Amino acid sequence: MQPSSASDLSTPVLDHRVPPSRPSASDGEPRVLAVVDGPGAADYTDTADYVAHTATLRGIVRQRLVTRALIEHLPPAPARLLDIGGGNGVQAMEFARRGYHVTVCEPDPRMLAAARRGLADAPASVRRRVELVEGDGRDAVHLVGTGWDATFCHGVIMFVPEPAPLLNVLVELTRPGGIVSVVGKNGPALALRAGLQGRWQDTTAMLGDPWAAAATEDVQETGRRQGAGGVGPDRPPALPLPPGDDPANVAGILTAAGTRSLAWYGIRTFTDHLGDIPPGPDVDSVVDAEWVAGAQDPYRGIARLIHHVHRRIG
Ligand SMILES: C[S@@+](CC[C@H](N)C(=O)[O-])C[C@H]1O[C@@H](n2cnc3c(N)ncnc32)[C@H](O)[C@@H]1O
């Protein structure tokens, strides 16, 4: 299937998420590795939990869709790929199996240890092609140099308070003409999981009151609330999205840094609400359905995650 066209990512802002606090490993606090709200999908403060998550249906759908999209855009192997925040190395090993040379730059030693364990079980040809470097992505220019054929940053921008410094570094790391691949939350659609799980109060709270902002303006302009038009009863408006959860903002930062969008994909349109169930025998069909939905409107616009694929132009 052809990649989806790179159309406008602007969507109404309806939801918010307070950015997780991110203590460093040295603070002695558990480090939040992945924030996944809702029943059956707690925050992962333990590496083993995240590694276990990657083996669930939702984890597999996510990883396989990312791989599938990238195959459409990467230069042929062997090429040099850099995975910023590469975690336990799932994408690194996948692309090493396909003949690429992959460097993982990852700040969490526990994640790197999990990646090492995965590599230990991999064939020597794969092990040879993967390098692990400990460090924060924002320091990666000094740690691993520039000129990469492609730079990945999947599921990481939700952990930095402000995404622009990290996104700018991704572009700087990538050679002109190279690929920048970023996966982030689809902030405007985050209420969908709660709704599909029947958590109605959570859903309503996440959505806020779309009429409240307009009503506030009415009050300011006319000194009274306009009764007609369904102004909601005292529900607060949704708070602004954290900047890393706003796909239009992420795409805009990448573009301003010197890239152009090649395509964007939705990840987990149909499976995000299923909790941490294991994959069934129909996993290939599930991935196929998610792939087709994630490449076209309107389905990709309500997916849980958005995968941006850009090319560096300068
Ligand atoms: C949800 S995991 C994603 C791992 C992997 N990219 C994947 O898609 O499976 C988030 C990862 O981001 C890493 N991370 C958090 N802040 C980071 C930063 N500033 N630079 C690089 N990696 C970071 C975490 O240590 C963790 O391994």
CSV table of C-alpha atoms and ligand atoms in Angstrom, one decimal:
chain,number,residue,atom,x,y,z
A,1,MET,CA,0.0,0.0,0.0
A,2,GLN,CA,1.2,3.5,-0.8
A,3,PRO,CA,2.1,5.7,2.2
A,4,SER,CA,-0.6,8.2,3.2
A,5,SER,CA,-0.2,11.7,1.9
A,6,ALA,CA,1.3,14.3,4.2
A,7,SER,CA,-1.8,16.4,4.8
A,8,ASP,CA,-2.6,19.0,7.4
A,9,LEU,CA,-2.3,17.7,10.9
A,10,SER,CA,-4.2,20.5,12.6
A,11,THR,CA,-7.0,19.1,14.7
A,12,PRO,CA,-9.2,20.7,17.3
A,13,VAL,CA,-7.7,20.6,20.8
A,14,LEU,CA,-10.1,18.7,23.0
A,15,ASP,CA,-8.0,16.9,25.5
A,16,HIS,CA,-5.1,17.4,27.8
A,17,ARG,CA,-2.7,15.4,29.8
A,18,VAL,CA,-0.5,16.8,32.6
A,19,PRO,CA,3.0,16.0,31.6
A,20,PRO,CA,4.4,13.3,33.9
A,21,SER,CA,7.0,14.4,36.4
A,22,ARG,CA,10.4,13.0,35.2
A,23,PRO,CA,12.8,12.4,38.0
A,24,SER,CA,16.2,11.4,36.9
A,25,ALA,CA,17.4,7.9,37.8
A,26,SER,CA,19.7,9.6,40.3
A,27,ASP,CA,16.8,11.1,42.3
A,28,GLY,CA,16.0,7.6,43.7
A,29,GLU,CA,12.4,7.9,42.5
A,30,PRO,CA,11.0,5.4,40.0
A,31,ARG,CA,11.6,6.7,36.5
A,32,VAL,CA,8.4,6.7,34.4
A,33,LEU,CA,9.2,4.7,31.3
A,34,ALA,CA,5.9,4.9,29.6
A,35,VAL,CA,2.7,6.6,30.5
A,36,VAL,CA,-0.4,4.7,29.4
A,37,ASP,CA,-3.6,5.7,31.2
A,38,GLY,CA,-6.6,3.6,32.0
A,39,PRO,CA,-7.4,0.2,33.4
A,40,GLY,CA,-5.1,-2.6,32.4
A,41,ALA,CA,-2.5,-0.1,31.3
A,42,ALA,CA,-0.7,1.5,34.2
A,43,ASP,CA,2.3,3.7,34.1
A,44,TYR,CA,5.4,1.6,33.6
A,45,THR,CA,8.0,2.4,36.2
A,46,ASP,CA,9.7,-0.9,35.8
A,47,THR,CA,11.7,-2.0,32.8
A,48,ALA,CA,10.3,-5.5,33.1
A,49,ASP,CA,6.8,-4.1,32.8
A,50,TYR,CA,7.7,-2.2,29.6
A,51,VAL,CA,9.4,-5.2,28.1
A,52,ALA,CA,6.3,-7.3,29.0
A,53,HIS,CA,4.1,-4.6,27.4
A,54,THR,CA,6.1,-4.9,24.1
A,55,ALA,CA,4.9,-8.5,23.9
A,56,THR,CA,1.2,-7.6,24.3
A,57,LEU,CA,-1.1,-7.2,21.3
A,58,ARG,CA,-1.0,-3.4,21.7
A,59,GLY,CA,2.8,-3.5,21.9
A,60,ILE,CA,3.1,-5.7,18.9
A,61,VAL,CA,0.7,-3.7,16.8
A,62,ARG,CA,2.7,-0.5,17.6
A,63,GLN,CA,6.1,-2.0,16.8
A,64,ARG,CA,5.0,-3.7,13.6
A,65,LEU,CA,3.2,-0.7,12.3
A,66,VAL,CA,6.2,1.5,12.9
A,67,THR,CA,8.5,-1.0,11.1
A,68,ARG,CA,6.0,-1.3,8.2
A,69,ALA,CA,5.8,2.5,7.7
A,70,LEU,CA,9.6,2.9,7.9
A,71,ILE,CA,10.2,0.3,5.3
A,72,GLU,CA,8.4,2.5,2.8
A,73,HIS,CA,10.8,5.4,3.4
A,74,LEU,CA,14.2,4.2,4.5
A,75,PRO,CA,17.1,3.9,2.1
A,76,PRO,CA,18.0,0.3,1.4
A,77,ALA,CA,20.3,-1.6,3.8
A,78,PRO,CA,23.0,-1.3,4.8
A,79,ALA,CA,22.4,2.3,6.0
A,80,ARG,CA,23.2,3.8,9.4
A,81,LEU,CA,20.2,4.3,11.7
A,82,LEU,CA,20.0,6.0,15.0
A,83,ASP,CA,17.3,5.1,17.6
A,84,ILE,CA,17.0,7.9,20.2
A,85,GLY,CA,15.3,6.5,23.3
A,86,GLY,CA,15.4,3.1,21.7
A,87,GLY,CA,14.4,1.4,25.0
A,88,ASN,CA,14.9,-2.4,25.0
A,89,GLY,CA,15.9,-2.4,21.3
A,90,VAL,CA,12.9,-3.8,19.6
A,91,GLN,CA,13.2,-1.6,16.5
A,92,ALA,CA,17.0,-1.8,16.5
A,93,MET,CA,16.9,-5.6,16.4
A,94,GLU,CA,14.2,-5.6,13.7
A,95,PHE,CA,16.2,-3.4,11.4
A,96,ALA,CA,19.5,-5.1,12.2
A,97,ARG,CA,17.8,-8.3,11.0
A,98,ARG,CA,17.0,-6.5,7.8
A,99,GLY,CA,20.7,-5.7,7.3
A,100,TYR,CA,20.9,-2.1,8.7
A,101,HIS,CA,23.4,-0.8,11.2
A,102,VAL,CA,21.6,0.6,14.2
A,103,THR,CA,22.8,2.6,17.2
A,104,VAL,CA,20.6,2.9,20.2
A,105,CYS,CA,21.0,6.0,22.3
A,106,GLU,CA,19.1,5.4,25.6
A,107,PRO,CA,19.5,7.1,29.0
A,108,ASP,CA,18.1,4.3,31.1
A,109,PRO,CA,20.7,1.7,32.1
A,110,ARG,CA,17.9,-0.8,32.9
A,111,MET,CA,16.5,-0.4,29.3
A,112,LEU,CA,20.0,-0.9,27.9
A,113,ALA,CA,20.4,-4.0,30.0
A,114,ALA,CA,17.1,-5.4,28.6
A,115,ALA,CA,18.4,-4.6,25.1
A,116,ARG,CA,21.6,-6.4,25.9
A,117,ARG,CA,19.6,-9.5,27.0
A,118,GLY,CA,17.6,-9.4,23.8
A,119,LEU,CA,20.7,-9.1,21.7
A,120,ALA,CA,22.3,-12.0,23.5
A,121,ASP,CA,19.6,-14.3,22.1
A,122,ALA,CA,19.9,-12.9,18.6
A,123,PRO,CA,22.0,-14.3,15.8
A,124,ALA,CA,25.6,-13.0,15.7
A,125,SER,CA,24.9,-11.2,12.4
A,126,VAL,CA,22.3,-9.1,14.3
A,127,ARG,CA,24.4,-8.5,17.3
A,128,ARG,CA,27.2,-7.2,15.2
A,129,ARG,CA,25.0,-4.6,13.6
A,130,VAL,CA,23.6,-3.1,16.9
A,131,GLU,CA,25.5,-0.6,19.1
A,132,LEU,CA,24.2,0.6,22.5
A,133,VAL,CA,25.1,4.0,23.8
A,134,GLU,CA,24.0,5.4,27.2
A,135,GLY,CA,22.8,9.0,27.2
A,136,ASP,CA,20.0,11.5,26.9
A,137,GLY,CA,18.8,12.2,23.3
A,138,ARG,CA,19.3,15.9,23.8
A,139,ASP,CA,23.0,15.3,24.1
A,140,ALA,CA,23.2,12.8,21.2
A,141,VAL,CA,25.2,15.1,18.8
A,142,HIS,CA,28.1,14.9,21.2
A,143,LEU,CA,27.6,11.3,22.0
A,144,VAL,CA,27.2,9.7,18.6
A,145,GLY,CA,27.9,12.5,16.0
A,146,THR,CA,25.8,13.6,13.0
A,147,GLY,CA,25.2,12.4,9.5
A,148,TRP,CA,22.8,9.5,10.2
A,149,ASP,CA,20.8,8.1,7.3
A,150,ALA,CA,17.7,8.0,9.5
A,151,THR,CA,17.0,9.0,13.1
A,152,PHE,CA,14.1,7.4,15.1
A,153,CYS,CA,12.5,8.8,18.2
A,154,HIS,CA,9.5,6.6,19.1
A,155,GLY,CA,7.4,7.1,22.2
A,156,VAL,CA,9.9,9.5,23.8
A,157,ILE,CA,8.6,13.0,23.4
A,158,MET,CA,6.0,12.5,26.0
A,159,PHE,CA,8.8,12.3,28.6
A,160,VAL,CA,10.4,15.6,27.9
A,161,PRO,CA,8.7,18.8,29.2
A,162,GLU,CA,9.3,20.6,26.0
A,163,PRO,CA,9.7,18.6,22.7
A,164,ALA,CA,11.4,21.3,20.6
A,165,PRO,CA,15.0,20.8,21.9
A,166,LEU,CA,14.8,17.1,21.3
A,167,LEU,CA,13.1,17.4,17.9
A,168,ASN,CA,15.7,19.9,16.8
A,169,VAL,CA,18.5,17.6,17.8
A,170,LEU,CA,16.9,14.8,15.8
A,171,VAL,CA,17.1,16.9,12.6
A,172,GLU,CA,20.6,17.9,13.4
A,173,LEU,CA,21.7,14.3,13.8
A,174,THR,CA,20.2,13.3,10.4
A,175,ARG,CA,22.1,13.9,7.1
A,176,PRO,CA,20.4,16.1,4.5
A,177,GLY,CA,18.1,13.8,2.6
A,178,GLY,CA,17.8,11.5,5.6
A,179,ILE,CA,14.7,10.3,7.4
A,180,VAL,CA,13.4,11.6,10.8
A,181,SER,CA,10.8,9.3,12.4
A,182,VAL,CA,8.9,10.4,15.5
A,183,VAL,CA,6.0,8.6,17.3
A,184,GLY,CA,4.0,10.7,19.8
A,185,LYS,CA,0.7,10.7,21.5
A,186,ASN,CA,-2.4,11.9,19.6
A,187,GLY,CA,-3.5,14.3,22.2
A,188,PRO,CA,-6.7,15.5,20.6
A,189,ALA,CA,-8.0,11.9,20.6
A,190,LEU,CA,-6.9,10.6,24.0
A,191,ALA,CA,-10.5,10.4,25.3
A,192,LEU,CA,-11.3,7.6,22.9
A,193,ARG,CA,-9.7,4.8,25.0
A,194,ALA,CA,-11.7,5.8,28.1
A,195,GLY,CA,-14.9,6.0,26.0
A,196,LEU,CA,-14.4,2.6,24.4
A,197,GLN,CA,-13.7,1.2,27.8
A,198,GLY,CA,-17.0,2.6,29.1
A,199,ARG,CA,-15.3,4.9,31.6
A,200,TRP,CA,-17.8,7.7,31.0
A,201,GLN,CA,-16.8,10.1,33.8
A,202,ASP,CA,-13.1,9.9,32.7
A,203,THR,CA,-14.2,10.4,29.1
A,204,THR,CA,-16.2,13.5,29.9
A,205,ALA,CA,-13.5,14.9,32.1
A,206,MET,CA,-10.9,14.4,29.3
A,207,LEU,CA,-13.1,16.0,26.7
A,208,GLY,CA,-13.9,19.0,28.9
A,209,ASP,CA,-16.7,21.2,27.7
A,210,PRO,CA,-16.2,22.3,24.1
A,211,TRP,CA,-18.8,25.1,24.7
A,212,ALA,CA,-17.2,26.5,27.8
A,213,ALA,CA,-14.5,28.5,26.1
A,214,ALA,CA,-17.1,30.1,23.8
A,215,ALA,CA,-19.4,30.7,26.8
A,216,THR,CA,-16.5,32.5,28.6
A,217,GLU,CA,-16.0,34.7,25.6
A,218,ASP,CA,-19.7,35.4,25.6
A,219,VAL,CA,-19.7,36.4,29.2
A,220,GLN,CA,-16.7,38.7,28.6
A,221,GLU,CA,-18.3,40.3,25.6
A,222,THR,CA,-21.9,40.6,26.8
A,223,GLY,CA,-21.7,40.3,30.5
A,224,ARG,CA,-24.0,37.3,30.5
A,225,ARG,CA,-24.0,33.7,29.4
A,226,GLN,CA,-25.8,33.0,26.2
A,227,GLY,CA,-28.4,30.4,27.1
A,228,ALA,CA,-29.1,29.0,23.7
A,229,GLY,CA,-26.8,26.7,21.9
A,230,GLY,CA,-26.2,24.1,24.6
A,231,VAL,CA,-23.7,25.6,26.9
A,232,GLY,CA,-22.7,22.9,29.3
A,233,PRO,CA,-23.4,22.9,33.1
A,234,ASP,CA,-20.3,24.0,34.8
A,235,ARG,CA,-17.9,21.6,33.2
A,236,PRO,CA,-14.4,23.1,32.7
A,237,PRO,CA,-12.9,23.5,29.3
A,238,ALA,CA,-10.2,21.0,28.3
A,239,LEU,CA,-6.8,22.3,29.4
A,240,PRO,CA,-4.2,22.9,26.6
A,241,LEU,CA,-2.4,19.9,25.3
A,242,PRO,CA,1.2,19.3,26.5
A,243,PRO,CA,3.2,20.5,23.5
A,244,GLY,CA,4.6,17.0,22.9
A,245,ASP,CA,1.1,15.5,22.7
A,246,ASP,CA,0.0,17.8,19.9
A,247,PRO,CA,0.8,16.2,16.5
A,248,ALA,CA,0.4,19.5,14.7
A,249,ASN,CA,2.9,21.1,17.0
A,250,VAL,CA,5.4,18.2,16.6
A,251,ALA,CA,5.1,18.3,12.8
A,252,GLY,CA,5.5,22.1,12.8
A,253,ILE,CA,8.7,21.9,14.9
A,254,LEU,CA,10.2,19.3,12.6
A,255,THR,CA,9.3,21.3,9.5
A,256,ALA,CA,10.7,24.6,11.0
A,257,ALA,CA,13.9,22.7,11.8
A,258,GLY,CA,14.5,21.9,8.1
A,259,THR,CA,12.4,18.8,7.2
A,260,ARG,CA,9.4,18.2,5.1
A,261,SER,CA,6.6,15.7,5.9
A,262,LEU,CA,6.6,12.6,3.8
A,263,ALA,CA,3.7,10.9,5.5
A,264,TRP,CA,2.0,10.4,8.9
A,265,TYR,CA,0.2,7.4,10.2
A,266,GLY,CA,-2.1,6.5,13.0
A,267,ILE,CA,-1.1,3.7,15.4
A,268,ARG,CA,-3.8,1.7,17.2
A,269,THR,CA,-7.1,2.8,15.9
A,270,PHE,CA,-8.9,-0.4,16.8
A,271,THR,CA,-6.9,-2.0,19.6
A,272,ASP,CA,-5.9,0.7,22.0
A,273,HIS,CA,-8.7,0.1,24.5
A,274,LEU,CA,-8.0,-3.6,24.8
A,275,GLY,CA,-5.6,-3.4,27.8
A,276,ASP,CA,-2.6,-5.7,28.0
A,277,ILE,CA,-4.1,-8.8,26.3
A,278,PRO,CA,-1.7,-11.1,24.6
A,279,PRO,CA,-1.7,-11.5,20.8
A,280,GLY,CA,-4.0,-14.1,19.5
A,281,PRO,CA,-3.7,-16.3,16.4
A,282,ASP,CA,-5.2,-13.5,14.3
A,283,VAL,CA,-2.4,-11.1,15.1
A,284,ASP,CA,-1.4,-10.7,11.5
A,285,SER,CA,-5.0,-9.8,10.5
A,286,VAL,CA,-5.2,-7.3,13.3
A,287,VAL,CA,-1.9,-5.6,12.2
A,288,ASP,CA,-3.2,-5.6,8.6
A,289,ALA,CA,-6.4,-3.9,9.6
A,290,GLU,CA,-4.6,-1.4,11.8
A,291,TRP,CA,-2.1,-0.7,9.0
A,292,VAL,CA,-4.8,0.1,6.4
A,293,ALA,CA,-6.8,2.3,8.9
A,294,GLY,CA,-3.6,4.0,10.1
A,295,ALA,CA,-2.8,5.2,6.6
A,296,GLN,CA,-6.1,6.9,5.8
A,297,ASP,CA,-8.6,9.4,7.1
A,298,PRO,CA,-10.6,9.5,9.2
A,299,TYR,CA,-9.3,6.5,11.1
A,300,ARG,CA,-5.7,7.7,11.5
A,301,GLY,CA,-6.9,10.9,13.1
A,302,ILE,CA,-8.4,9.0,16.0
A,303,ALA,CA,-5.6,6.6,16.6
A,304,ARG,CA,-3.8,6.6,20.0
A,305,LEU,CA,-0.4,7.5,18.6
A,306,ILE,CA,0.8,9.4,15.5
A,307,HIS,CA,3.8,8.4,13.5
A,308,HIS,CA,5.5,11.3,11.7
A,309,VAL,CA,7.9,10.5,8.9
A,310,HIS,CA,9.9,13.5,7.6
A,311,ARG,CA,12.9,14.0,5.3
A,312,ARG,CA,15.6,16.5,6.1
A,313,ILE,CA,15.9,19.0,3.3
A,314,GLY,CA,18.8,21.1,4.4
B,1,LIG,C1,8.0,4.1,25.9
B,1,LIG,S1,9.7,3.8,25.9
B,1,LIG,C2,10.0,3.6,24.1
B,1,LIG,C3,11.1,2.8,23.8
B,1,LIG,C4,11.3,2.5,22.3
B,1,LIG,N1,11.6,3.8,21.6
B,1,LIG,C5,10.1,1.9,21.7
B,1,LIG,O1,9.4,2.4,20.9
B,1,LIG,O2,9.8,0.7,22.1
B,1,LIG,C6,10.4,5.4,26.2
B,1,LIG,C7,11.9,5.5,26.2
B,1,LIG,O3,12.3,6.8,26.2
B,1,LIG,C8,13.5,6.9,26.9
B,1,LIG,N2,13.7,8.4,27.2
B,1,LIG,C9,13.1,9.2,28.1
B,1,LIG,N3,13.6,10.4,28.1
B,1,LIG,C10,14.6,10.4,27.1
B,1,LIG,C11,15.5,11.4,26.6
B,1,LIG,N4,15.5,12.6,27.0
B,1,LIG,N5,16.3,11.0,25.6
B,1,LIG,C12,16.3,9.8,25.1
B,1,LIG,N6,15.5,8.8,25.6
B,1,LIG,C13,14.6,9.1,26.6
B,1,LIG,C14,13.2,6.1,28.2
B,1,LIG,O4,14.3,5.8,28.9
B,1,LIG,C15,12.5,4.9,27.5
B,1,LIG,O5,13.4,3.9,27.2
